[in-house]
Amino acid sequence: MRFSTVLTTTALLVVRAFAQSPVTTESLTENLARLESVREIKNVQRTFAQLAHYGRFRDMAAFFADNGILRWGAGTGANILDDSDATAITGPAAIETWLRTDAGKMDGLQPGSLNLWINEQPVITLSADGKSAKGRWHCLRFMGDGKGSSKIDGGIFENQYILVGDRWKISLMRYFPLYTGNYRDGWKNVGGKALPVIPFHYTPDEAGIPILNLKPPVPEGKGKSPLKVRRAPPRPRRESLSPEELAYRISQLNEEDEVRNLVHQMGYYVDRRMWPDVIDLFTSNGTITVDSNTSSPGPSGLQSVLNRMGPEGITRGILNDHPIYQTIVEVAPDGRSAIARGLEIGMIGDHANRSAQWQFCTFRHTLVRDPDTSIWKIQSLNYSRLLVAEYAAGWASGGILPARSAPPTPPPFLLSFLNNSASVPRRPESWSPLLREGVHPTAELLPDLARRLLRSSSFDETENLSSAYGYYIDDVRCALFGELHAQKGFKASPGIGWYRSPSRITTACATRYGPNTASLTPNPRASIPFHWRIQLVVLTSHDGRSSTLRNRNLQTGTGLNSTSGFSGLAGFNGGIYHDQMVLEEHEGKTRRKIWSLTIDEFYWNSASWGTGWANVDRASAPSPLKQRSILEERQASGSLENFPPDVSIKDPLFGTRYQGFMGGPPPSVSWPNILPMYWEYRNPVSGRVPEGKTYWGPGCVPCRVKNDWFLTNNGYEEPATGPTLITVNATVEGDVVSVTAKLKAGLEETIWGYVELRKGNRSANLMGEALLDNEGLASFTVPKGDLKAGQVNQLVVYYAGNDRVKPGRGVVDVLV
């Protein structure tokens, strides 16, 4: 069928490029299990942290294997890397006791208490046999007893996980402390000492190893594979899943990615008070609930809630950031609805009034797929506030919400993960995909399932690379993060421009920040800048080989002699990354690599920990830093005058893109003034493009200056920037029904190929195919006799997508 030509060709190209043998149900089953394992491991760690908010120490400990170990560093010994500095606790019962004792009255159960754990920025490395894994995580804890005492501490987890039966368990949770303190005084390095680099369980090469076994070994006697493969040790064969079951479970992963992106995209719109874009994301009767108070359904009710945060748009000195952490998505078995749960921290401020707040909320959002378009939408946002505190006072005394009459109870959605004995979704007998993929015979279906599975693994591989880069840049390991880049990859040096190739990236970093940064065994550091790369929005190409990434840079740090930061930077500060990743073939290896890395910073700053982002009045606050001048000195370009970038941030072809940003054309813009925020995607529901000139897509940021840097000029596909919208109209004319379909995508995204017309969603109901013209139009003629007289007939137009455009679906009801 012509409808399936584009999709099938792409799938076969993926298979030929990455496999030395045909795709089979056995290979797909093994790879599916690998990806599902990585996601379950992340869910285990994130749920562990979410349970801490409610003091559920027994449930937290239940995630450990029977002989699992919690090894918690104290930071008081001679060397925080040595196990002698850590307390070791073995077994769930003992671990529960330790967690309870460690929290004390800061357990989230006592009135006014807070026990906030944040585990984010994972690098998950699955073993070759798929039975064990290692994971690196940032950890940050905000704690208070509600009676005046508080704690802030943070560090690095280097954990190990093991598959026990069909569930993943923690076999070792190893915490390396880096900083500690309290709300009043801020934090400093643990032990009052310089800090070593916490050893990585991965190398730059290993950080990019695909999760899927993309290159099955060639059978003996059939020739040698020119590519290196990971040869797993012998293991019992896993029973192969049927093509129908594979299609279902891969579809669930794909939908999970769509839901996660939508929740994170919503968060970025809220930050900038882009209320029309936020409302676009909801169903026509969507609601927002805060502590059981629910808005009236529909746009007017939503608008009334959003207006409580302020009018549309961000003005001078207004901060409305709501970073999202630890998002877990659970797609319903029928694939038509989903729950997203996690943690949101409101960082609110008005610089002019010198007022600011912390708002700690857990969330449980319900999302549904539009039955006509198949696009995911928000049905309801549901927030439960743990604690709200004025920045000046902090959370030590319990915040400003009314006192609780009873300890908080974890909502059922949180406990469902613990009580669910099945680690994989169960396919309903009546399940069928809302979007038709246009392939039917098994010979076509299996390669296409491999493509779709690769698209989902692209998300997790992109997150691994993003996180690995974050850790390397924290430690300023120039050579290591240089190696994360593709051979033609490029990275922005803030305030200067982009350097292309791993060697030039490494040299630029080492030249700018000093020769010790290129050393693989650096000296202990007096200070560390932390780059929390969180709230990922990952747009994946049709073939799964490339991705566009947007994520938050929530930057803080620790120092030996500076409070709650490092020289030139204190408290918390905000920026945005705009990156791209690719699956690269080089020297016989297939690795996920960074293609492009760009940061826009800083949108907002804290002058000091004491005064925060809104310069609040705190009698005990340290003197504010001369923030801008110190940052400008830190980012000075003098050290790179003799090593110019391949593309300068001042290149006139950027126009006003970098006007106001550090190193860009004047006038300089610094907080509390507002920098423009740029977007690489359209609204995921309406396709709306951000107003002004802030839409910068598709493609990498410097690609508008260097056309040959575009993915499409280097053998990769450009990910779609948003939905494909299909408008369908029908008119009854004599004995026939004329049906027209209009397809719309984004700028520079060409729609081409065929569309199908069907009655409903059944394979047997194909009524015709039509070739799209240059305007994205197609037409059909349907005999009235093919429709049921006296009834409403639903006609559905399907589009399979192409290498630049997402699949789409549109419907029209016809009465004959």
mmCIF file of N, CA and C in Angstrom, residues 649-659 665 696 705:
data_model
loop_
_atom_site.group_PDB
_atom_site.id
_atom_site.type_symbol
_atom_site.label_atom_id
_atom_site.label_comp_id
_atom_site.label_asym_id
_atom_site.label_seq_id
_atom_site.Cartn_x
_atom_site.Cartn_y
_atom_site.Cartn_z
ATOM 1 N N ILE A 649 29.023 34.329 19.016
ATOM 2 C CA ILE A 649 27.710 34.732 19.480
ATOM 3 C C ILE A 649 27.334 36.111 18.930
ATOM 4 N N LYS A 650 28.326 36.863 18.467
ATOM 5 C CA LYS A 650 28.090 38.200 17.922
ATOM 6 C C LYS A 650 27.924 38.198 16.407
ATOM 7 N N ASP A 651 27.879 37.027 15.794
ATOM 8 C CA ASP A 651 27.721 36.977 14.342
ATOM 9 C C ASP A 651 26.450 37.735 13.947
ATOM 10 N N PRO A 652 26.546 38.658 12.997
ATOM 11 C CA PRO A 652 25.362 39.455 12.628
ATOM 12 C C PRO A 652 24.214 38.631 12.074
ATOM 13 N N LEU A 653 24.484 37.400 11.592
ATOM 14 C CA LEU A 653 23.403 36.567 11.071
ATOM 15 C C LEU A 653 22.438 36.119 12.163
ATOM 16 N N PHE A 654 22.833 36.235 13.427
ATOM 17 C CA PHE A 654 21.910 35.922 14.520
ATOM 18 C C PHE A 654 20.847 37.000 14.688
ATOM 19 N N GLY A 655 21.051 38.145 14.102
ATOM 20 C CA GLY A 655 20.107 39.235 14.292
ATOM 21 C C GLY A 655 20.053 39.640 15.757
ATOM 22 N N THR A 656 18.840 39.645 16.322
ATOM 23 C CA THR A 656 18.674 40.033 17.728
ATOM 24 C C THR A 656 18.641 38.841 18.668
ATOM 25 N N ARG A 657 18.945 37.624 18.158
ATOM 26 C CA ARG A 657 18.827 36.413 18.982
ATOM 27 C C ARG A 657 19.603 36.540 20.291
ATOM 28 N N TYR A 658 20.797 37.103 20.281
ATOM 29 C CA TYR A 658 21.607 37.180 21.486
ATOM 30 C C TYR A 658 21.737 38.585 22.050
ATOM 31 N N GLN A 659 20.902 39.471 21.586
ATOM 32 C CA GLN A 659 20.927 40.815 22.138
ATOM 33 C C GLN A 659 20.508 40.786 23.606
ATOM 34 N N PRO A 665 25.238 41.200 21.528
ATOM 35 C CA PRO A 665 25.179 42.623 21.196
ATOM 36 C C PRO A 665 24.513 43.423 22.316
ATOM 37 N N TRP A 696 12.659 29.531 17.534
ATOM 38 C CA TRP A 696 13.953 29.301 16.902
ATOM 39 C C TRP A 696 14.050 27.819 16.533
ATOM 40 N N VAL A 705 23.265 30.244 11.248
ATOM 41 C CA VAL A 705 24.499 30.890 10.797
ATOM 42 C C VAL A 705 25.338 29.924 9.967
#
